[in-house]
XYZ file of C-alpha atoms in Angstrom:
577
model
C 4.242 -39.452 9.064
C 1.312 -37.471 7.804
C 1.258 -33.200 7.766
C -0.910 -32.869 11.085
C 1.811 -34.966 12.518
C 4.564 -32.810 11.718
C 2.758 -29.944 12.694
C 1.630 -30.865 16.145
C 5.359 -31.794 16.879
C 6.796 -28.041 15.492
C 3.895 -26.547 17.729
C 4.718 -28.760 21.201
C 8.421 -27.872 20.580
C 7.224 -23.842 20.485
C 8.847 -23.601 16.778
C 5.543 -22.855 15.184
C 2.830 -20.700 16.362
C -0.654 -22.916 16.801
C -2.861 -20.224 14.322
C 0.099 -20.665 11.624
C 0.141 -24.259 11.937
C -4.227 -24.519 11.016
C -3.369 -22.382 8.016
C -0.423 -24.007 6.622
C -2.869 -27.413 7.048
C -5.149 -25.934 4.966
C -2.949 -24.277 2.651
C -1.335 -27.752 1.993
C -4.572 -29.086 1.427
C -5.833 -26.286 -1.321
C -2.051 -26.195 -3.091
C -2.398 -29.867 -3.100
C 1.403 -29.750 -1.814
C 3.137 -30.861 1.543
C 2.960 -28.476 4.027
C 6.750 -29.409 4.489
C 7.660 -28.068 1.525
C 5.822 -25.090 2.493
C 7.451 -24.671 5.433
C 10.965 -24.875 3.323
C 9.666 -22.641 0.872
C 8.521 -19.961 3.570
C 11.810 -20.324 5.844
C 9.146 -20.303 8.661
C 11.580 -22.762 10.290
C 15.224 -23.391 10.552
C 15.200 -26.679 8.250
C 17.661 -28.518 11.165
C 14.805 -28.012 13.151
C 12.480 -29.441 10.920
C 14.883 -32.229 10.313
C 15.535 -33.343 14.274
C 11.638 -33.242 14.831
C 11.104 -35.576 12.058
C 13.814 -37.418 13.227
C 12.123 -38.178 16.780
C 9.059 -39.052 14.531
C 10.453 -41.656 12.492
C 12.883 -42.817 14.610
C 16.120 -41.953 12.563
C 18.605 -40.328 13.006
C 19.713 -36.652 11.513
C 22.740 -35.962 10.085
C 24.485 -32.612 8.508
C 25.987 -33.640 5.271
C 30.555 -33.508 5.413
C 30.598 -32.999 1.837
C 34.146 -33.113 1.485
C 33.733 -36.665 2.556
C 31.367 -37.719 -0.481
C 33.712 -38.894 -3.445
C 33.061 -38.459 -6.681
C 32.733 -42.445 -7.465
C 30.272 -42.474 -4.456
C 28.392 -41.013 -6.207
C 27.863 -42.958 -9.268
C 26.222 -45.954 -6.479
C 22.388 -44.292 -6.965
C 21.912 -42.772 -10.415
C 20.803 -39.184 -11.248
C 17.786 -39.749 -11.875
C 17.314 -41.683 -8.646
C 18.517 -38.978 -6.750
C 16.705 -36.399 -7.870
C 13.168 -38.236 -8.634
C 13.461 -39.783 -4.884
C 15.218 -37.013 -3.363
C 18.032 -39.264 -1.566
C 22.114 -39.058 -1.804
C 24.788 -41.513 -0.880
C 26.909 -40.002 2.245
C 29.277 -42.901 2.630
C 30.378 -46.462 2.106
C 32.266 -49.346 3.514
C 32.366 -53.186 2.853
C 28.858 -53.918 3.704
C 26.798 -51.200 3.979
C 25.950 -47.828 1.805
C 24.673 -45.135 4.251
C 21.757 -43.049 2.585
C 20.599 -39.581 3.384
C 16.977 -38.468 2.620
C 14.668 -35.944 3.096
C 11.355 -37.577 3.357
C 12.720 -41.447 5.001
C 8.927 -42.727 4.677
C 8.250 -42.463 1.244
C 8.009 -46.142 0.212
C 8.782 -45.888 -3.610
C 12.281 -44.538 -2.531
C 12.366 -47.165 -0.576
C 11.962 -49.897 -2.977
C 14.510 -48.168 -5.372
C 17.157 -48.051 -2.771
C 16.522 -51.861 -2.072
C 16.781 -52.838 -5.465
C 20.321 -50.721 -5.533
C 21.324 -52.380 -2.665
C 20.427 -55.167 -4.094
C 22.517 -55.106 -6.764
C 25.667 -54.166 -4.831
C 24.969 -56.841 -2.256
C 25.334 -54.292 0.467
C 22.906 -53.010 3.382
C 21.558 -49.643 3.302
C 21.695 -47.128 6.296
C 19.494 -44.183 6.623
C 19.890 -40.713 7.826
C 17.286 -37.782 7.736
C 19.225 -34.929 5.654
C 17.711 -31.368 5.102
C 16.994 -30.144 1.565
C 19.678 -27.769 1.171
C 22.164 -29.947 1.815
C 20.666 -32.400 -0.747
C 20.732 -30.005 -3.100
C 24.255 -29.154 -3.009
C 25.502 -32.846 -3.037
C 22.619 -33.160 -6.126
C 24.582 -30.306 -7.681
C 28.032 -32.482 -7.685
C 25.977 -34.742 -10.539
C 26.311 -32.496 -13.262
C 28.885 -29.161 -12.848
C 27.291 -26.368 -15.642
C 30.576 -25.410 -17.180
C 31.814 -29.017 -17.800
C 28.333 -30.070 -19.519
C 28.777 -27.248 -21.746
C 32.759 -27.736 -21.982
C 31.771 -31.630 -22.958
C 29.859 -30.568 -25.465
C 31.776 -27.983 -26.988
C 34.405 -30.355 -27.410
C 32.284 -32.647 -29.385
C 31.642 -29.927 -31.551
C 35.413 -29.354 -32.675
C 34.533 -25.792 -33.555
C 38.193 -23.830 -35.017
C 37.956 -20.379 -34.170
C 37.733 -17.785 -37.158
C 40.183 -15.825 -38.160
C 38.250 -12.462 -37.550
C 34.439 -11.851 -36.705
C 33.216 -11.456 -39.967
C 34.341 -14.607 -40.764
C 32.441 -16.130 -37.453
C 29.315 -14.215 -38.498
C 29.383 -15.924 -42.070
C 29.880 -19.007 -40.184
C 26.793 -18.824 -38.307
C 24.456 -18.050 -40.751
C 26.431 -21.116 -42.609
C 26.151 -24.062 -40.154
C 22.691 -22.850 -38.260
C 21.593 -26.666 -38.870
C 23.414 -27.363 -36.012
C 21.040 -26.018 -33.618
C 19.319 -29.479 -33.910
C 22.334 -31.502 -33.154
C 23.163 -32.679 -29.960
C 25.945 -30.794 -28.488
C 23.466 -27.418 -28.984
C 20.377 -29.339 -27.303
C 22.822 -30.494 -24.538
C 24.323 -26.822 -24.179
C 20.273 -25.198 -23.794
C 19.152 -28.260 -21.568
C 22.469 -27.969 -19.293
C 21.803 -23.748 -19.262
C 17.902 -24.339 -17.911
C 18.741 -26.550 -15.717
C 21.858 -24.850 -14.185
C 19.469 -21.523 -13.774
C 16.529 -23.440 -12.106
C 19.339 -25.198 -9.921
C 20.760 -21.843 -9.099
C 17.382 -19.801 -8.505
C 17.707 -17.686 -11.345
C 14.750 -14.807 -11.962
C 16.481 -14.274 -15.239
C 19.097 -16.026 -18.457
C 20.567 -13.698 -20.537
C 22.140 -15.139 -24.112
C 23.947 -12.312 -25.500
C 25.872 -12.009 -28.875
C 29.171 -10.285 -28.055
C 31.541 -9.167 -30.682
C 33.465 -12.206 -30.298
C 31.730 -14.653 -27.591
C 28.769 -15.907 -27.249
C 28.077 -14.752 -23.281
C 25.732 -16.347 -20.987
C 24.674 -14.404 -17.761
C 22.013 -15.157 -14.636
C 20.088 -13.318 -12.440
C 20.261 -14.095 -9.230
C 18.778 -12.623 -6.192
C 18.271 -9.301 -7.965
C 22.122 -9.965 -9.407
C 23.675 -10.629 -12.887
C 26.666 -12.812 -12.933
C 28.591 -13.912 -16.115
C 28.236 -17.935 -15.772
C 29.550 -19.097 -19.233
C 31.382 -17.720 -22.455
C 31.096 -19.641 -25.685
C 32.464 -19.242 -28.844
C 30.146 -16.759 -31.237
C 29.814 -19.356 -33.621
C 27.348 -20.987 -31.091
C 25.314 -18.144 -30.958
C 23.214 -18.714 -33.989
C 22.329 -22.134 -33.098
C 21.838 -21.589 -29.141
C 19.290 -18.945 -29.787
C 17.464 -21.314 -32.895
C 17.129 -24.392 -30.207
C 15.622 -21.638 -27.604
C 13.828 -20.656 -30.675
C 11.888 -23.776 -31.297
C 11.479 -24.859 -27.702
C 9.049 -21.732 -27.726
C 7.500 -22.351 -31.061
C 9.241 -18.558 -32.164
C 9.704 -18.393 -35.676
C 13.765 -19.344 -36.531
C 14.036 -17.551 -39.842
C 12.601 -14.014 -38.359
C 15.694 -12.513 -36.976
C 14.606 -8.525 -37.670
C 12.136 -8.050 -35.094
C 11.329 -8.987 -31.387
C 9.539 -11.829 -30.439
C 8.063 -13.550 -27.392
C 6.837 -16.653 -26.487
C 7.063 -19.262 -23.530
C 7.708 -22.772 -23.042
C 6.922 -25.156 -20.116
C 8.781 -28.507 -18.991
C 10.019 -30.425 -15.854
C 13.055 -29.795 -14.665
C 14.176 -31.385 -10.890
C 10.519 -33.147 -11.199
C 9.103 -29.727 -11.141
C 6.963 -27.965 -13.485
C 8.530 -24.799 -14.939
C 7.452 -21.886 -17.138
C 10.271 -20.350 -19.085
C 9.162 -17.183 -20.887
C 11.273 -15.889 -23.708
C 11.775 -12.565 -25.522
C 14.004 -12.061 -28.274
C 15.950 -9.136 -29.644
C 17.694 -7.945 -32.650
C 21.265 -6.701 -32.189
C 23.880 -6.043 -34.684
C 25.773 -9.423 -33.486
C 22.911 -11.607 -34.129
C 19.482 -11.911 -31.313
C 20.126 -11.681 -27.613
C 17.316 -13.821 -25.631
C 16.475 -12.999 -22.377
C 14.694 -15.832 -20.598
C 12.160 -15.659 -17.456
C 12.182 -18.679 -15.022
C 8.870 -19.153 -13.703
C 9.086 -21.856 -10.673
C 6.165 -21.717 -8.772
C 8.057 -22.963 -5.854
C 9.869 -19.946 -5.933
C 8.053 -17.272 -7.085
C 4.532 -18.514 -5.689
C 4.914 -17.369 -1.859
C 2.513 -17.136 1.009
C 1.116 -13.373 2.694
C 3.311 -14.702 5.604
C 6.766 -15.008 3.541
C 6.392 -11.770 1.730
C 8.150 -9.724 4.553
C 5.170 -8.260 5.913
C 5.139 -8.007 9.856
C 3.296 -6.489 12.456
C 1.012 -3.547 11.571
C 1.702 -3.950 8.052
C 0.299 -7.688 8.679
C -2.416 -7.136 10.249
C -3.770 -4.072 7.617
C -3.230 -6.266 4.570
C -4.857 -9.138 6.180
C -8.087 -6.852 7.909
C -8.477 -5.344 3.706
C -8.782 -8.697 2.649
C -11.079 -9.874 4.598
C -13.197 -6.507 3.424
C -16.454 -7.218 0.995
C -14.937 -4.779 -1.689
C -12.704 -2.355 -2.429
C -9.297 -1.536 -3.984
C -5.885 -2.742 -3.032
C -3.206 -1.291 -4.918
C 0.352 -2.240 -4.894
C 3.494 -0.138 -5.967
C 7.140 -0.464 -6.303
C 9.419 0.081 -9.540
C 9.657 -2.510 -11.833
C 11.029 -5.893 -10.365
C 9.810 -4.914 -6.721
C 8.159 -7.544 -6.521
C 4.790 -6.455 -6.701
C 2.893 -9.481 -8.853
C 4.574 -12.022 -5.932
C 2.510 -10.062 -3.845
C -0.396 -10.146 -5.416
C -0.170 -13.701 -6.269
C 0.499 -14.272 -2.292
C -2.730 -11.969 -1.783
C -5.161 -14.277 -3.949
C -3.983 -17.282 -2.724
C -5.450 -16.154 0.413
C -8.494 -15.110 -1.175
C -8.593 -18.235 -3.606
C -11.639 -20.327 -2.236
C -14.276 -22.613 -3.342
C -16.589 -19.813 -2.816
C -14.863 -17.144 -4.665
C -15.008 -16.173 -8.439
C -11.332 -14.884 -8.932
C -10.647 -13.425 -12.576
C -7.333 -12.113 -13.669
C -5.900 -10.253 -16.360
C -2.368 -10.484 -16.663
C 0.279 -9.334 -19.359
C 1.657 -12.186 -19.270
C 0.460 -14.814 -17.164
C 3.467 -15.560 -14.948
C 2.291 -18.641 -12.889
C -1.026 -20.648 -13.150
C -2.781 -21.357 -10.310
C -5.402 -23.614 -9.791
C -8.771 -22.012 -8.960
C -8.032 -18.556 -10.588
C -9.319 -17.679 -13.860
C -6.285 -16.248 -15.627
C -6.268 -14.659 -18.711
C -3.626 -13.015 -20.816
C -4.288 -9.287 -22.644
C -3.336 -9.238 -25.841
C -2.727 -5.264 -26.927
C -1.851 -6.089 -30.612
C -5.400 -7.154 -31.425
C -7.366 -5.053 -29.227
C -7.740 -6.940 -26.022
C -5.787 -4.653 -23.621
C -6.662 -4.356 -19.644
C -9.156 -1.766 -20.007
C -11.249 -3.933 -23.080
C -10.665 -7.207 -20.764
C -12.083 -5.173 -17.622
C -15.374 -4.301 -19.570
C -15.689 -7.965 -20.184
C -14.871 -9.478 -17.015
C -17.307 -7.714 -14.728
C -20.268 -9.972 -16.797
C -18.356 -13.196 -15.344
C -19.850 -12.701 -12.278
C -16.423 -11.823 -10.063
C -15.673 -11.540 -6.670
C -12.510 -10.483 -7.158
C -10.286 -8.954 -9.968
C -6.531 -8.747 -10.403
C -5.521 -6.310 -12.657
C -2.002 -6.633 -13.897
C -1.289 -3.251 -14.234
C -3.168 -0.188 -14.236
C -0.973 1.831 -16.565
C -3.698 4.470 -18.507
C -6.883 6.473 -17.436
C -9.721 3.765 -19.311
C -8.061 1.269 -17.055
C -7.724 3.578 -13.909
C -11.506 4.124 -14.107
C -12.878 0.694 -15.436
C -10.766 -0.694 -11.874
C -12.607 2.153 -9.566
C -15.724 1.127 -10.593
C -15.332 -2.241 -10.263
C -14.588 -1.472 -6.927
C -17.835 0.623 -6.326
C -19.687 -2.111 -7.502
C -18.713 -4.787 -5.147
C -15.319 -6.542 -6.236
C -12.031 -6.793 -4.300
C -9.845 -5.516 -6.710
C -6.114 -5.849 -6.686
C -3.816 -4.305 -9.081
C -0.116 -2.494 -9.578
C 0.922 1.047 -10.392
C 4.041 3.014 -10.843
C 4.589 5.116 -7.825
C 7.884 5.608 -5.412
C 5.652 5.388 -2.223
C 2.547 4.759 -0.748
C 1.589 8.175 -0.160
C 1.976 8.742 -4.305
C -0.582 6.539 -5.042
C -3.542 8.699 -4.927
C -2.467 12.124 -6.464
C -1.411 9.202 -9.233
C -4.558 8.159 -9.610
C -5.935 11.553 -9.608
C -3.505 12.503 -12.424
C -4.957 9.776 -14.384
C -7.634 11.063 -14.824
C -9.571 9.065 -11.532
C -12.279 11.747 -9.838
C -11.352 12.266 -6.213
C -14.653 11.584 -4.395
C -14.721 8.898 -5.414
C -11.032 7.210 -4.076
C -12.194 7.381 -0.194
C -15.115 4.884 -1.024
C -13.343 2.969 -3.679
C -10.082 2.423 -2.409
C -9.197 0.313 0.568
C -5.010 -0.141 0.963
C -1.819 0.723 -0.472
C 0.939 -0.865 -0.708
C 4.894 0.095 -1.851
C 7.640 -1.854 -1.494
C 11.211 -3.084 -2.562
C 12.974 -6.055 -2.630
C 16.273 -6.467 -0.709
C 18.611 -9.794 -0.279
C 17.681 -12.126 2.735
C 20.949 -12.987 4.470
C 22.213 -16.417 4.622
C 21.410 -17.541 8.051
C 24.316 -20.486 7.902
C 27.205 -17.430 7.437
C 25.785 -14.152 8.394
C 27.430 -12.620 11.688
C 26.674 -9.213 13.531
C 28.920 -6.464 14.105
C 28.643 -3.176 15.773
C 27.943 -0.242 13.444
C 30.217 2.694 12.267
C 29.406 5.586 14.673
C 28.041 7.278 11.549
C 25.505 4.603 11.236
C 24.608 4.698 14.894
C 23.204 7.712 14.476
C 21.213 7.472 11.501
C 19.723 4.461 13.297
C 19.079 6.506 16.106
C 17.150 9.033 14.652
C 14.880 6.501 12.370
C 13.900 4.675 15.313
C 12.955 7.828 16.836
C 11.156 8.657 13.765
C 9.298 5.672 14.532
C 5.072 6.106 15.206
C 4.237 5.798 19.061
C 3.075 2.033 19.048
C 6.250 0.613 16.912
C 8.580 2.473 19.625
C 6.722 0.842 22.361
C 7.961 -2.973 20.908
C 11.835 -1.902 20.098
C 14.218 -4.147 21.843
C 17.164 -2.744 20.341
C 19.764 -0.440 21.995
C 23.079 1.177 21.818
C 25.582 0.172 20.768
C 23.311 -1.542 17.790
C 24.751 -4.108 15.841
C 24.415 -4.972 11.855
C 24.717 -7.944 10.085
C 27.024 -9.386 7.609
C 27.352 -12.592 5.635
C 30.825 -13.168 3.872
C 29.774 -16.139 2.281
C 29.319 -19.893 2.743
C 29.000 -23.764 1.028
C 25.386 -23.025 1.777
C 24.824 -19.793 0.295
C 27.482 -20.591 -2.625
C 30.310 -17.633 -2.014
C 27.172 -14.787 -2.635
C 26.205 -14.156 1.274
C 22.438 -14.386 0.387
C 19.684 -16.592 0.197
C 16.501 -15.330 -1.803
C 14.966 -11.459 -1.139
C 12.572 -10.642 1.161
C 10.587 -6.806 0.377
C 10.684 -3.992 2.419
C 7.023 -2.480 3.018
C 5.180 0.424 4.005
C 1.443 0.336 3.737
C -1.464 3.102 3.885
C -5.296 2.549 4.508
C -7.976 4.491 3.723
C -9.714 6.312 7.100
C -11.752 8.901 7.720
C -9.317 11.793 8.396
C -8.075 10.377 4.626
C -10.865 10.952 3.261
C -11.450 14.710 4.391
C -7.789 15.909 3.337
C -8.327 13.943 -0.104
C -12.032 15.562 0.214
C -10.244 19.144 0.426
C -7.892 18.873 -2.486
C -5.301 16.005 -3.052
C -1.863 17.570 -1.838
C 1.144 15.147 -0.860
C 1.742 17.102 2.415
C -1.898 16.409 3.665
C -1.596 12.489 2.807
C 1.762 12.362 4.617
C 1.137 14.316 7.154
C -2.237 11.567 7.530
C 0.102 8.958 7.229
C 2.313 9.647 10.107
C -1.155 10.333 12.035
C -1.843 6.399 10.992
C 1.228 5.399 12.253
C 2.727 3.914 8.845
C 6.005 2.553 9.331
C 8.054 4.196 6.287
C 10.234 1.504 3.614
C 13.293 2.780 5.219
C 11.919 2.237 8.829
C 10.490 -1.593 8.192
C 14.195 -2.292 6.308
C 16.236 -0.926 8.960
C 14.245 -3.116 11.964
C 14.629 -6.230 10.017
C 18.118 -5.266 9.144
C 18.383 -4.933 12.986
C 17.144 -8.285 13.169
C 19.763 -9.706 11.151
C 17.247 -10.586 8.108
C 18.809 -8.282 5.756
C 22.102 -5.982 5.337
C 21.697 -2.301 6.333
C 23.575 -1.157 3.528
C 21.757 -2.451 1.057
C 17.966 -1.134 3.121
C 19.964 2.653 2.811
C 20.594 2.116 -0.957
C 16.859 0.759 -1.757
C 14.951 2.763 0.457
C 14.526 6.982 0.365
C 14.868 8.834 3.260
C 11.848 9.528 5.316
């Protein structure tokens, strides 16, 4: 079953719009990736669905996974390896046959290994079509975190110190250890538990008497292991030579990065280290493309915020500036933004501090402060490559503010980030920098602000009617609403919220990934005359409801009305309007 296939089946069933379908065909072809896993990736369809289509295909039959009916010996029929490299579980077993579940039923070298297993256990095999998350969670069942790390802590036979000075001298003592295997097993079981779970974020962390291991999930930290301090020494050393840091510099920070395959993916783990009084605490970014890479149309951006970022693209030149605090979100954006622009036409340089995921067809390039080669030295250089289009990383000081503006009056899309609450603060920013206001209405094209909120699991997540209070602040934000948003509102009272409590699916947390909250500003005439006759804030927002922008509180509180996100949470991230 090729890709076209697939997608002329979503589109006759109605599940996928036609103009979606072409660009996720083409996408596919340019990320050199199916566009199924695209489709998973993007949630742009309920993976059930995905899973019966294919299963009217191929001709074989779906099946939701009973995993309290999968043994733990069942298990041990198709290796680890197998499973994972092939993407294909055991579901059940009698006398003479093994039924199989797998994702992708056509792929002929998982069929030769599950012939050869059969094989060997002179059974027959039966197939089922299964869906990827609930492959994942049987995959999980192979190896449980805590009792990898409680197998090899065992094999250690580490005696707990009579006080913490003691551990501390013990440390230092035995940190030839962090070569052994126990300590490689502990750091190999740790990544692959955090890529497993999703994690943005590991934490190590030296306690006064524990070694304690946290992830970040969703936006979330979450204690997921406590080891004895002795361990700390020799954890942080293996981290320490997987990213070629140096292990007998323990006084200062450093950072470095490391890359391997984890799940048959390629992942980017990018480490910092820091000095504390109970030894270095390492905080380590996960970098999976298939995560953090999205598409423009999995970003959260809908309607009239759509159709602005995607009319600025297709614009010759010009800025498009994206805001948020930090961990908003805002280099997944951009990322999702040049993908779009990423062609075999187009000269895309980047300068990035660091460089969080490569991408084939962009030109990325890390800044390097220490030694002089910061964003605003890289931006002198990069206009003589002949661009089309820049990313910036971050425009964080007046050199860089201006090098990017002009850039932009000489013909490049540029895309960058800056540090403002809203969209509306991004041009008295600028100005404060140092920028000169005539020239922002010819320079700059969009801005962007946003936040990132939890998506809620779609397997657990029920609605409820909302607390009178609540009522009426949803009331009045709809009625805050511009003119043409109103006119699409199919909401009324009473208006119901959503919930998840929590699920097999979703693991107990009630959430599956974030999506951002947006509101985005363009440049227009009137725009230009109030910046024209002196930048004040009450001009631009006043401008901006004339525009119709559709405020971060206002886009969170119509998807949390469409069950995509909790309300709660949209009040706590977003200001008022």
């Amino acid at each position: 079953m090729d890709d076209k296939t697939l997608i002329e089946a979503l589109i006759k069933k109605s599940l996928l719009l036609p103009e979606s379908g072409q660009k996720l065909l083409t996408e596919a072809a340019q990320v050199k990736q199916p566009v199924e896993a695209l489709i998973y990736g993007r949630r742009l369809v309920d993976e059930v669905e995905v899973a019966k289509v294919k299963s009217e295909l191929l001709g074989i039959p779906y099946k939701p996974v009973d995993f309290d009916k999968i043994p733990d010996d069942l298990l041990k029929l198709i290796p680890e390896e197998t499973a994972q490299t092939y993407r294909v579980i055991p579901l059940s077993r009698d006398a003479k046959m093994l039924v199989i579940g797998m994702v992708n039923p056509s792929d002929t070298r998982a069929q030769e290994a599950l012939r050869f297993i059969a094989k060997q256990n002179r059974i027959s095999l039966g197939v089922y079509i299964v869906t990827p998350s609930d492959l994942e969670l049987v995959l999980q069942r192979y190896h449980p975190y805590q009792s990898e790390v409680q197998s090899a802590l065992s094999s250690l036979n580490i005696k707990p110190g009579k006080n913490e000075v003691q551990r501390i001298i013990q440390i230092e003592e035995g940190s030839s250890v962090s070569e052994d295997a126990p300590i490689i097993k502990i750091v190999a079981s740790t990544l692959r538990s955090a890529v497993e779970e999703n994690a943005s974020d590991i934490h190590i962390e030296p306690q006064r008497s524990r070694l304690r291991i946290r992830f970040r999930t969703d936006g979330i930290l979450k204690e997921v292991a406590s080891l004895p301090l002795e361990l700390a020494q020799p954890v942080v050393s293996r981290v320490k030579v997987l990213s070629s840091l140096k292990i007998d510099e323990t006084r200062i920070p450093q950072d470095g990065r490391f890359r391997t395959v984890v799940f048959g993916r390629d992942i980017d783990f990018r480490v910092s280290t820091f000095p504390t009084p109970a030894g270095e605490k390492v905080a380590i970014r996960v970098l999976d493309p298939t995560v953090g890479l999205k598409g423009v149309d999995n970003l959260g951006l809908v309607g009239r915020n759509s159709d602005l970022v995607t009319s600025a693209l297709k614009r010759p030149y010009g800025m498009i500036l994206v805001t948020g605090p930090t961990g908003s979100g805002k280099t997944t954006t951009l990322y999702a933004l040049l993908q779009v622009l990423n062609t075999e036409a187009v000269n895309i340089l980047s300068l990035e501090d660091p460089v969080e995921y490569f991408v084939d067809g962009l030109n990325q390039s890390q800044v390097r402060p220490e030694i002089g080669y910061d964003f605003a030295s890289g931006l002198r250089q990069i206009v003589r490559q002949d661009p089309d289009v820049i990313m910036v990383g971050e425009i964080r000081d007046t050199e860089t503010a201006k090098l990017a503006v002009q850039a932009a009056l000489t013909g490049q899309i540029v895309l960058s980030t800056l540090h403002t609450n809203n969209a509306v603060g991004v041009i008295p920013r600028l100005v404060d920098m140092g920028v000169e206001s005539f020239l922002l209405p010819t320079s700059l094209n969009l801005m962007v602000s946003q936040r990132l909120v939890r998506r809620l699991c779609d397997s657990c997540k029920k609605a409820e009617e909302a607390t009178p209070d609540m009522q009426e602040l949803i009331e009045k934000e709809l009625g805050l609403l511009p003119t043409e948003a109103r006119k699409n509102i199919k909401y009324s009272k009473p208006f119901k919220i959503y919930h998840a409590p929590g699920c097999k699916v979703c693991k107990g947390k009630g959430a599956i990934g974030r999506i951002a909250l947006f509101e985005v500003m363009t440049m227009t005439r009137e725009l230009e005359e109030a910046v024209a006759s002196g930048v004040e804030e009450s001009k631009i927002i006043d401008e901006a409801k004339r525009q119709g922008m559709i405020t971060l509180r206002q886009d969170g509180i119509l998807k949390a009305l469409d069950g995509v996100v909790s309300m709660e949470e949209v009040l706590r991230e977003s200001t008022e309007s």
